[in-house]
XYZ file of C-alpha atoms in Angstrom:
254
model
C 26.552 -26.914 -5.982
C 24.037 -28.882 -3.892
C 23.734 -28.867 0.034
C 22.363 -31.786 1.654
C 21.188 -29.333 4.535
C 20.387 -25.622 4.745
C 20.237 -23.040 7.847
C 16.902 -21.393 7.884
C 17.475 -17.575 9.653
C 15.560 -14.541 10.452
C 15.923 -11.188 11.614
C 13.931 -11.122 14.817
C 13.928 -8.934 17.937
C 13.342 -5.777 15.469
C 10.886 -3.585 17.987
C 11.213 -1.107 20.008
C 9.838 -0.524 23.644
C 5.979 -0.602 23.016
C 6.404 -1.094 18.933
C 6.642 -4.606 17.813
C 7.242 -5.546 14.244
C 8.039 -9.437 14.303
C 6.647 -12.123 15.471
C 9.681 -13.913 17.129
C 8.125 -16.670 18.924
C 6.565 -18.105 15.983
C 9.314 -17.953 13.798
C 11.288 -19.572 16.546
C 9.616 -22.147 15.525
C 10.368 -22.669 12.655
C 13.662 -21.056 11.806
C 16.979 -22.371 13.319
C 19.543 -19.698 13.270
C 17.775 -15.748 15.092
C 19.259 -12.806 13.685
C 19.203 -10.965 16.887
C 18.754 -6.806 16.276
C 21.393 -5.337 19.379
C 19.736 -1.939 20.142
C 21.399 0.224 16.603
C 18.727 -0.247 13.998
C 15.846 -1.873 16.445
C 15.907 -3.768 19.658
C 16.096 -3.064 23.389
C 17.735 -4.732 26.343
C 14.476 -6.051 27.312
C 13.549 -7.225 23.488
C 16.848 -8.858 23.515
C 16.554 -10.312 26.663
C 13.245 -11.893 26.130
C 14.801 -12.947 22.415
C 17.296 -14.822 23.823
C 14.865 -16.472 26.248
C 12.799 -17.833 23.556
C 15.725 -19.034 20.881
C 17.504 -20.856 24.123
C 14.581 -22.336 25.375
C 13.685 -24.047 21.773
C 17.475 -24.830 20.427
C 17.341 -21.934 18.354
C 21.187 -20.475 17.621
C 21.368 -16.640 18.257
C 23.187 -14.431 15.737
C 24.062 -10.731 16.173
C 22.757 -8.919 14.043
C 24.902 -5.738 14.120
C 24.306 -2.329 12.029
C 24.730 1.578 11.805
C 23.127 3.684 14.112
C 20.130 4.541 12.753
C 17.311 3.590 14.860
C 15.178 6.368 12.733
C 15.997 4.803 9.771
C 15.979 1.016 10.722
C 19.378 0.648 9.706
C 18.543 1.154 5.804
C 20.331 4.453 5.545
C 23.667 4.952 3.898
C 26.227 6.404 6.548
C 29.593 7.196 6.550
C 31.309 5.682 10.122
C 35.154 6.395 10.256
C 36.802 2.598 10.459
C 37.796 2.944 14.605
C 34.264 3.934 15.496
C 32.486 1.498 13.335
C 34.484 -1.272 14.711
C 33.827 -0.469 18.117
C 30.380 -0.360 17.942
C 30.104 -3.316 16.010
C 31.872 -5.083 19.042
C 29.678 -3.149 21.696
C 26.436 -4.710 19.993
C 27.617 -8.137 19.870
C 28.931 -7.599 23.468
C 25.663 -6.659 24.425
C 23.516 -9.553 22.973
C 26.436 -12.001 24.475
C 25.117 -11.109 28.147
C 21.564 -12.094 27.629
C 22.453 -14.914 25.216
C 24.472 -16.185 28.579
C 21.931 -15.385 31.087
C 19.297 -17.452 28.636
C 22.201 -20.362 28.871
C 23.061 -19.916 25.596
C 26.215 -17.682 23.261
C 26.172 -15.440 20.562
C 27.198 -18.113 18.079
C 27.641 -15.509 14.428
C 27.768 -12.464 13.381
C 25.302 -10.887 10.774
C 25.243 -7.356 9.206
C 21.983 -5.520 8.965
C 20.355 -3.752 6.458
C 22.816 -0.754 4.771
C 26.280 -1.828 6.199
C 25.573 -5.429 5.089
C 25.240 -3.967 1.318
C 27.948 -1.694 1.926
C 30.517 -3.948 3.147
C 29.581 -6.908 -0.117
C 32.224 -4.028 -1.814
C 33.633 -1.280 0.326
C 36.895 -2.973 1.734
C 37.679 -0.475 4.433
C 33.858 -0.589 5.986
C 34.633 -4.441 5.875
C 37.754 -4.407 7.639
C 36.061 -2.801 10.255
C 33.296 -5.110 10.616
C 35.780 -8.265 11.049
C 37.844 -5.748 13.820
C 34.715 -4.772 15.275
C 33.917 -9.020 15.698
C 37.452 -9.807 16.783
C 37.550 -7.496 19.756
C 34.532 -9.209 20.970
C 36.284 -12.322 20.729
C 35.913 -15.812 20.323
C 36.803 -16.022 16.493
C 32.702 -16.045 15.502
C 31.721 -17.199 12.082
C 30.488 -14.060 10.035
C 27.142 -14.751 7.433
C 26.809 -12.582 4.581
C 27.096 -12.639 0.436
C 28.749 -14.557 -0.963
C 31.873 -13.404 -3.182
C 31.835 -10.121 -0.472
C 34.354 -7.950 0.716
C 33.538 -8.711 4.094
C 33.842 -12.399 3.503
C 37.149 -11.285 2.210
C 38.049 -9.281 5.357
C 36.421 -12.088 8.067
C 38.929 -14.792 5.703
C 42.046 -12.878 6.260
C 41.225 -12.423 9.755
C 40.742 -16.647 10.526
C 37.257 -15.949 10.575
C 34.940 -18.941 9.775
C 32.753 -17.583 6.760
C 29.251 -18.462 5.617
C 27.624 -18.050 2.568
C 23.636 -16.744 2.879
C 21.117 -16.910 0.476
C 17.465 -14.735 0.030
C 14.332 -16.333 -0.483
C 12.823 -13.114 -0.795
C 15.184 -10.893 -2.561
C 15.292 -10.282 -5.743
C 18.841 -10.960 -7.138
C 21.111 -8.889 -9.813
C 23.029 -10.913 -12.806
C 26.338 -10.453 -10.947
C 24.740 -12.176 -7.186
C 24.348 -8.999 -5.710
C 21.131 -8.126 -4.534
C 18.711 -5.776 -6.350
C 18.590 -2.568 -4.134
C 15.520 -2.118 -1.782
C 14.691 1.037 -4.175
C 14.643 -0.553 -7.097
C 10.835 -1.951 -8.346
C 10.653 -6.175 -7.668
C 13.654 -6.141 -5.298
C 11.383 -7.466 -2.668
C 9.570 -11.017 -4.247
C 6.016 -10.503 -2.349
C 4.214 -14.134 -3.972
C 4.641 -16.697 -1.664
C 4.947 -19.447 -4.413
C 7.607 -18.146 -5.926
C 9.502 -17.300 -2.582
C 9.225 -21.297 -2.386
C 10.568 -22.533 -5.525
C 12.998 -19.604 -5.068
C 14.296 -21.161 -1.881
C 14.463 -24.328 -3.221
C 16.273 -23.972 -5.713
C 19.019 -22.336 -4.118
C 18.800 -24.797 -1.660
C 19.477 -28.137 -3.667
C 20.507 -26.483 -6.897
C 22.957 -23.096 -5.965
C 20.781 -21.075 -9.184
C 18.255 -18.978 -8.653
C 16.767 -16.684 -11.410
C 18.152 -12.955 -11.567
C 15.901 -10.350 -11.823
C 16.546 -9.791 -15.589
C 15.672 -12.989 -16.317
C 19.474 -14.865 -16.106
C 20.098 -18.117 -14.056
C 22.948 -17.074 -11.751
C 24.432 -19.270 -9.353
C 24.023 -19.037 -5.408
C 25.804 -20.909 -3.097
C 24.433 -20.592 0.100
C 24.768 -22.820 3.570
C 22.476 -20.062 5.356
C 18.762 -19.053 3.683
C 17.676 -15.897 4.886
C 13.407 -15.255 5.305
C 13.085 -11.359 6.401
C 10.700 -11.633 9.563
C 9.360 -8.130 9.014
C 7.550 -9.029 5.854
C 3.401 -9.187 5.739
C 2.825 -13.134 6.752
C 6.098 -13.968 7.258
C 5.407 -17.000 9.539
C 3.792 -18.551 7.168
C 5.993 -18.127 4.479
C 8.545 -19.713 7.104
C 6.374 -22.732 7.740
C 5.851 -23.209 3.495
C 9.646 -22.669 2.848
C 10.419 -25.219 5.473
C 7.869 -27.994 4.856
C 9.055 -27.896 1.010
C 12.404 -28.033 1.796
C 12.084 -30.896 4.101
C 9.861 -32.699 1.604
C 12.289 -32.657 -0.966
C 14.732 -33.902 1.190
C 17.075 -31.353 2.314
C 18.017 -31.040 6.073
C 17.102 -27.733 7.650
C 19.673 -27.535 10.489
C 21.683 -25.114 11.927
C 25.408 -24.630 10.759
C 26.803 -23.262 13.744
Protein backbone atom coordinates (compact mmCIF):
# COMPACT_ATOMS: atom_id res chain seq x y z
CA UNK A 1 0.00 0.00 0.00
CA UNK A 2 0.97 3.49 -1.21
CA UNK A 3 0.38 6.88 0.72
CA UNK A 4 0.05 9.91 -1.22
CA UNK A 5 1.46 11.80 1.96
CA UNK A 6 3.65 10.83 4.92
CA UNK A 7 4.16 12.46 8.58
CA UNK A 8 7.78 13.14 9.10
CA UNK A 9 8.45 12.89 13.28
CA UNK A 10 11.22 13.11 15.70
CA UNK A 11 12.02 12.62 19.14
CA UNK A 12 13.11 16.04 20.30
CA UNK A 13 13.33 17.78 23.69
CA UNK A 14 15.68 14.71 24.88
CA UNK A 15 18.20 16.90 27.34
CA UNK A 16 18.49 17.49 30.48
CA UNK A 17 19.15 20.82 32.45
CA UNK A 18 22.67 21.82 31.08
CA UNK A 19 22.99 18.45 28.72
CA UNK A 20 21.58 18.80 25.32
CA UNK A 21 21.44 15.96 22.89
CA UNK A 22 19.13 17.23 19.92
CA UNK A 23 19.01 19.80 17.95
CA UNK A 24 15.22 20.71 18.09
CA UNK A 25 15.08 23.89 16.33
CA UNK A 26 16.52 22.60 13.26
CA UNK A 27 14.62 19.66 12.98
CA UNK A 28 11.61 21.82 13.55
CA UNK A 29 12.26 22.63 10.48
CA UNK A 30 12.00 20.15 8.79
CA UNK A 31 9.93 17.53 10.53
CA UNK A 32 6.13 18.02 11.07
CA UNK A 33 4.96 15.94 13.90
CA UNK A 34 7.75 16.59 17.62
CA UNK A 35 7.95 13.69 19.71
CA UNK A 36 8.05 15.66 22.83
CA UNK A 37 10.29 13.69 25.83
CA UNK A 38 7.88 14.68 29.29
CA UNK A 39 10.57 14.62 32.05
CA UNK A 40 10.76 10.18 32.46
CA UNK A 41 13.50 9.22 30.07
CA UNK A 42 14.85 13.02 29.24
CA UNK A 43 13.32 16.42 29.32
CA UNK A 44 12.62 19.18 31.84
CA UNK A 45 9.84 21.67 32.38
CA UNK A 46 11.98 24.25 30.95
CA UNK A 47 13.15 21.89 27.81
CA UNK A 48 9.55 21.27 27.32
CA UNK A 49 8.53 24.58 27.65
CA UNK A 50 10.93 26.04 25.23
CA UNK A 51 9.93 22.75 22.87
CA UNK A 52 6.65 23.70 22.68
CA UNK A 53 7.59 27.31 21.93
CA UNK A 54 9.45 26.40 18.92
CA UNK A 55 6.95 23.51 17.32
CA UNK A 56 3.92 26.24 17.92
CA UNK A 57 5.63 28.99 16.59
CA UNK A 58 6.51 27.01 13.12
CA UNK A 59 3.13 24.73 12.77
CA UNK A 60 4.88 21.91 14.07
CA UNK A 61 2.24 19.24 15.88
CA UNK A 62 3.51 18.19 19.41
CA UNK A 63 3.35 14.52 20.42
CA UNK A 64 4.00 13.09 23.91
CA UNK A 65 6.36 11.11 23.99
CA UNK A 66 5.75 9.09 27.19
CA UNK A 67 8.13 6.24 28.79
CA UNK A 68 9.41 4.35 32.00
CA UNK A 69 11.19 6.07 34.49
CA UNK A 70 14.49 5.76 33.74
CA UNK A 71 16.14 8.98 33.30
CA UNK A 72 19.63 6.95 33.97
CA UNK A 73 18.91 4.77 31.39
CA UNK A 74 17.16 7.06 28.75
CA UNK A 75 14.23 5.04 28.80
CA UNK A 76 16.02 1.91 27.03
CA UNK A 77 15.85 -0.29 30.07
CA UNK A 78 13.46 -3.16 30.50
CA UNK A 79 11.21 -2.51 33.69
CA UNK A 80 8.55 -4.12 35.21
CA UNK A 81 5.63 -1.21 36.21
CA UNK A 82 2.49 -2.87 37.85
CA UNK A 83 -0.57 -1.85 35.25
CA UNK A 84 -2.21 1.09 37.89
CA UNK A 85 1.12 2.81 38.25
CA UNK A 86 2.17 2.65 34.70
CA UNK A 87 -1.03 4.12 33.63
CA UNK A 88 -0.87 6.90 35.84
CA UNK A 89 2.27 8.04 34.96
CA UNK A 90 1.73 7.70 31.48
CA UNK A 91 -1.23 10.24 32.01
CA UNK A 92 0.93 12.54 34.39
CA UNK A 93 3.53 12.99 31.41
CA UNK A 94 1.11 13.78 28.83
CA UNK A 95 -0.62 16.06 31.43
CA UNK A 96 2.45 17.75 31.85
CA UNK A 97 3.48 18.51 28.18
CA UNK A 98 -0.43 19.59 27.68
CA UNK A 99 0.30 22.82 29.93
CA UNK A 100 3.15 24.15 27.95
CA UNK A 101 1.74 22.90 24.63
CA UNK A 102 -1.31 25.42 25.81
CA UNK A 103 0.72 28.18 27.09
CA UNK A 104 2.74 27.97 23.47
CA UNK A 105 -1.07 28.18 21.94
CA UNK A 106 -0.93 24.94 20.86
CA UNK A 107 -2.30 20.90 22.33
CA UNK A 108 -0.76 17.78 22.80
CA UNK A 109 -2.22 16.36 19.60
CA UNK A 110 -0.75 12.12 20.01
CA UNK A 111 0.62 10.00 22.02
CA UNK A 112 4.02 8.17 21.36
CA UNK A 113 5.86 5.49 23.46
CA UNK A 114 9.55 5.83 24.01
CA UNK A 115 12.27 3.68 23.78
CA UNK A 116 11.68 0.14 26.03
CA UNK A 117 7.86 0.41 26.75
CA UNK A 118 7.26 1.18 23.05
CA UNK A 119 8.97 -2.42 22.25
CA UNK A 120 7.37 -3.85 25.13
CA UNK A 121 3.91 -2.94 24.55
CA UNK A 122 4.24 -4.14 20.22
CA UNK A 123 3.45 -7.71 22.40
CA UNK A 124 2.86 -7.55 26.11
CA UNK A 125 -1.03 -6.97 26.27
CA UNK A 126 -1.29 -6.01 29.89
CA UNK A 127 1.71 -3.19 29.61
CA UNK A 128 -0.53 -2.07 26.58
CA UNK A 129 -3.67 -1.82 28.30
CA UNK A 130 -2.08 0.39 30.51
CA UNK A 131 -0.66 2.67 28.09
CA UNK A 132 -4.25 3.31 26.34
CA UNK A 133 -5.65 3.83 30.35
CA UNK A 134 -2.79 5.87 31.09
CA UNK A 135 -3.92 8.20 27.60
CA UNK A 136 -7.61 8.05 28.41
CA UNK A 137 -7.40 9.58 31.84
CA UNK A 138 -5.70 12.43 30.27
CA UNK A 139 -8.47 12.78 28.04
CA UNK A 140 -9.48 13.95 24.86
CA UNK A 141 -9.52 10.50 22.98
CA UNK A 142 -5.68 11.27 21.41
CA UNK A 143 -4.54 9.25 18.47
CA UNK A 144 -1.71 6.79 19.70
CA UNK A 145 1.53 6.18 16.96
CA UNK A 146 3.34 3.08 17.22
CA UNK A 147 3.97 -0.46 15.14
CA UNK A 148 2.02 -1.52 13.28
CA UNK A 149 0.21 -5.03 13.90
CA UNK A 150 1.00 -4.05 17.97
CA UNK A 151 -0.60 -4.88 21.00
CA UNK A 152 -0.93 -1.45 21.88
CA UNK A 153 -2.58 -0.61 18.62
CA UNK A 154 -4.77 -3.41 19.73
CA UNK A 155 -5.43 -1.92 23.21
CA UNK A 156 -5.73 2.07 21.85
CA UNK A 157 -8.54 0.19 19.07
CA UNK A 158 -10.64 -1.30 21.73
CA UNK A 159 -10.49 1.75 23.66
CA UNK A 160 -11.96 4.24 20.45
CA UNK A 161 -8.60 5.36 20.16
CA UNK A 162 -7.60 6.76 16.70
CA UNK A 163 -4.45 4.56 15.72
CA UNK A 164 -1.46 5.31 13.53
CA UNK A 165 0.82 3.24 11.90
CA UNK A 166 4.82 4.53 12.11
CA UNK A 167 7.50 3.56 10.12
CA UNK A 168 11.73 3.75 10.74
CA UNK A 169 13.96 5.17 8.37
CA UNK A 170 16.68 4.23 10.47
CA UNK A 171 15.89 0.97 12.01
CA UNK A 172 16.74 -1.97 10.93
CA UNK A 173 13.62 -4.24 10.57
CA UNK A 174 13.04 -8.17 11.51
CA UNK A 175 11.17 -10.61 8.81
CA UNK A 176 8.02 -10.52 10.98
CA UNK A 177 7.91 -6.09 11.06
CA UNK A 178 9.24 -5.95 14.32
CA UNK A 179 12.19 -4.07 14.81
CA UNK A 180 15.69 -5.57 15.21
CA UNK A 181 16.63 -4.94 18.94
CA UNK A 182 19.02 -1.96 19.72
CA UNK A 183 21.57 -4.88 20.89
CA UNK A 184 21.60 -6.67 18.09
CA UNK A 185 24.67 -5.69 15.33
CA UNK A 186 22.95 -3.39 12.15
CA UNK A 187 19.79 -2.59 14.14
CA UNK A 188 20.68 1.00 13.80
CA UNK A 189 21.18 1.78 9.62
CA UNK A 190 24.12 4.54 10.09
CA UNK A 191 24.58 5.31 5.82
CA UNK A 192 22.65 8.08 4.99
CA UNK A 193 21.85 6.75 1.41
CA UNK A 194 20.36 3.94 2.39
CA UNK A 195 18.30 5.67 5.27
CA UNK A 196 16.86 7.51 2.01
CA UNK A 197 15.85 4.85 -0.26
CA UNK A 198 14.80 3.14 3.01
CA UNK A 199 12.32 5.91 3.67
CA UNK A 200 11.16 5.97 0.43
CA UNK A 201 10.25 3.05 -0.07
CA UNK A 202 8.14 2.68 2.78
CA UNK A 203 6.79 5.78 1.95
CA UNK A 204 5.26 5.15 -1.65
CA UNK A 205 5.73 1.41 -1.66
CA UNK A 206 4.75 -0.09 2.23
CA UNK A 207 8.20 -2.73 1.71
CA UNK A 208 11.18 -2.13 3.06
CA UNK A 209 14.04 -4.75 3.17
CA UNK A 210 14.38 -6.89 6.51
CA UNK A 211 17.50 -7.25 7.95
CA UNK A 212 17.98 -10.86 6.67
CA UNK A 213 17.60 -9.87 3.44
CA UNK A 214 13.42 -10.43 2.98
CA UNK A 215 11.08 -7.69 1.50
CA UNK A 216 8.48 -7.28 4.26
CA UNK A 217 5.75 -4.99 4.04
CA UNK A 218 5.34 -1.64 6.13
CA UNK A 219 2.49 0.34 6.21
CA UNK A 220 3.14 3.41 7.74
CA UNK A 221 1.17 7.05 7.75
CA UNK A 222 3.94 8.34 10.34
CA UNK A 223 8.01 7.99 9.37
CA UNK A 224 10.00 8.18 12.30
CA UNK A 225 13.96 9.93 11.95
CA UNK A 226 15.60 9.44 15.63
CA UNK A 227 16.91 13.11 16.40
CA UNK A 228 19.65 11.79 18.66
CA UNK A 229 21.58 10.21 15.85
CA UNK A 230 25.21 11.78 14.60
CA UNK A 231 23.88 14.40 11.72
CA UNK A 232 20.53 13.88 12.13
CA UNK A 233 19.40 17.24 10.61
CA UNK A 234 20.71 16.50 7.72
CA UNK A 235 19.53 13.24 7.27
CA UNK A 236 16.04 15.06 7.95
CA UNK A 237 16.59 17.62 5.23
CA UNK A 238 17.78 14.47 2.55
CA UNK A 239 14.78 12.25 3.64
CA UNK A 240 12.48 15.14 3.07
CA UNK A 241 13.74 16.70 -0.18
CA UNK A 242 13.57 13.00 -1.75
CA UNK A 243 10.37 12.41 -0.60
CA UNK A 244 8.98 15.58 -1.88
CA UNK A 245 10.75 15.07 -5.19
CA UNK A 246 9.18 11.96 -5.84
CA UNK A 247 6.04 13.31 -5.15
CA UNK A 248 4.76 12.33 -1.88
CA UNK A 249 3.24 14.98 0.52
CA UNK A 250 5.06 15.35 3.81
CA UNK A 251 2.24 16.65 6.07
CA UNK A 252 1.14 16.12 9.31
CA UNK A 253 -1.71 13.51 10.07
CA UNK A 254 -3.03 14.92 13.06
Amino acid sequence: MTWASIDLNADLGEGFGRWTLTDDEELLSVVTSANVACGFHAGDAVTMRRVCELAAEKGVRIGAQVSYRDLAGFGRRSMDVPAEELAAEVAYQIGALAVFARAAGSAVSYVKPHGALYNRVVRDEEQAAAVVDGVRLAGGGLPVLGLPGSRLHEAAERAGLPVVAEAFGDRAYTADGSLLPRGREGAVVTDASEVVERSVSMARFGVVTAHCGRTVSVRARSLCLHGDTPGAVGLARQVRARLEADGVRVEAFA
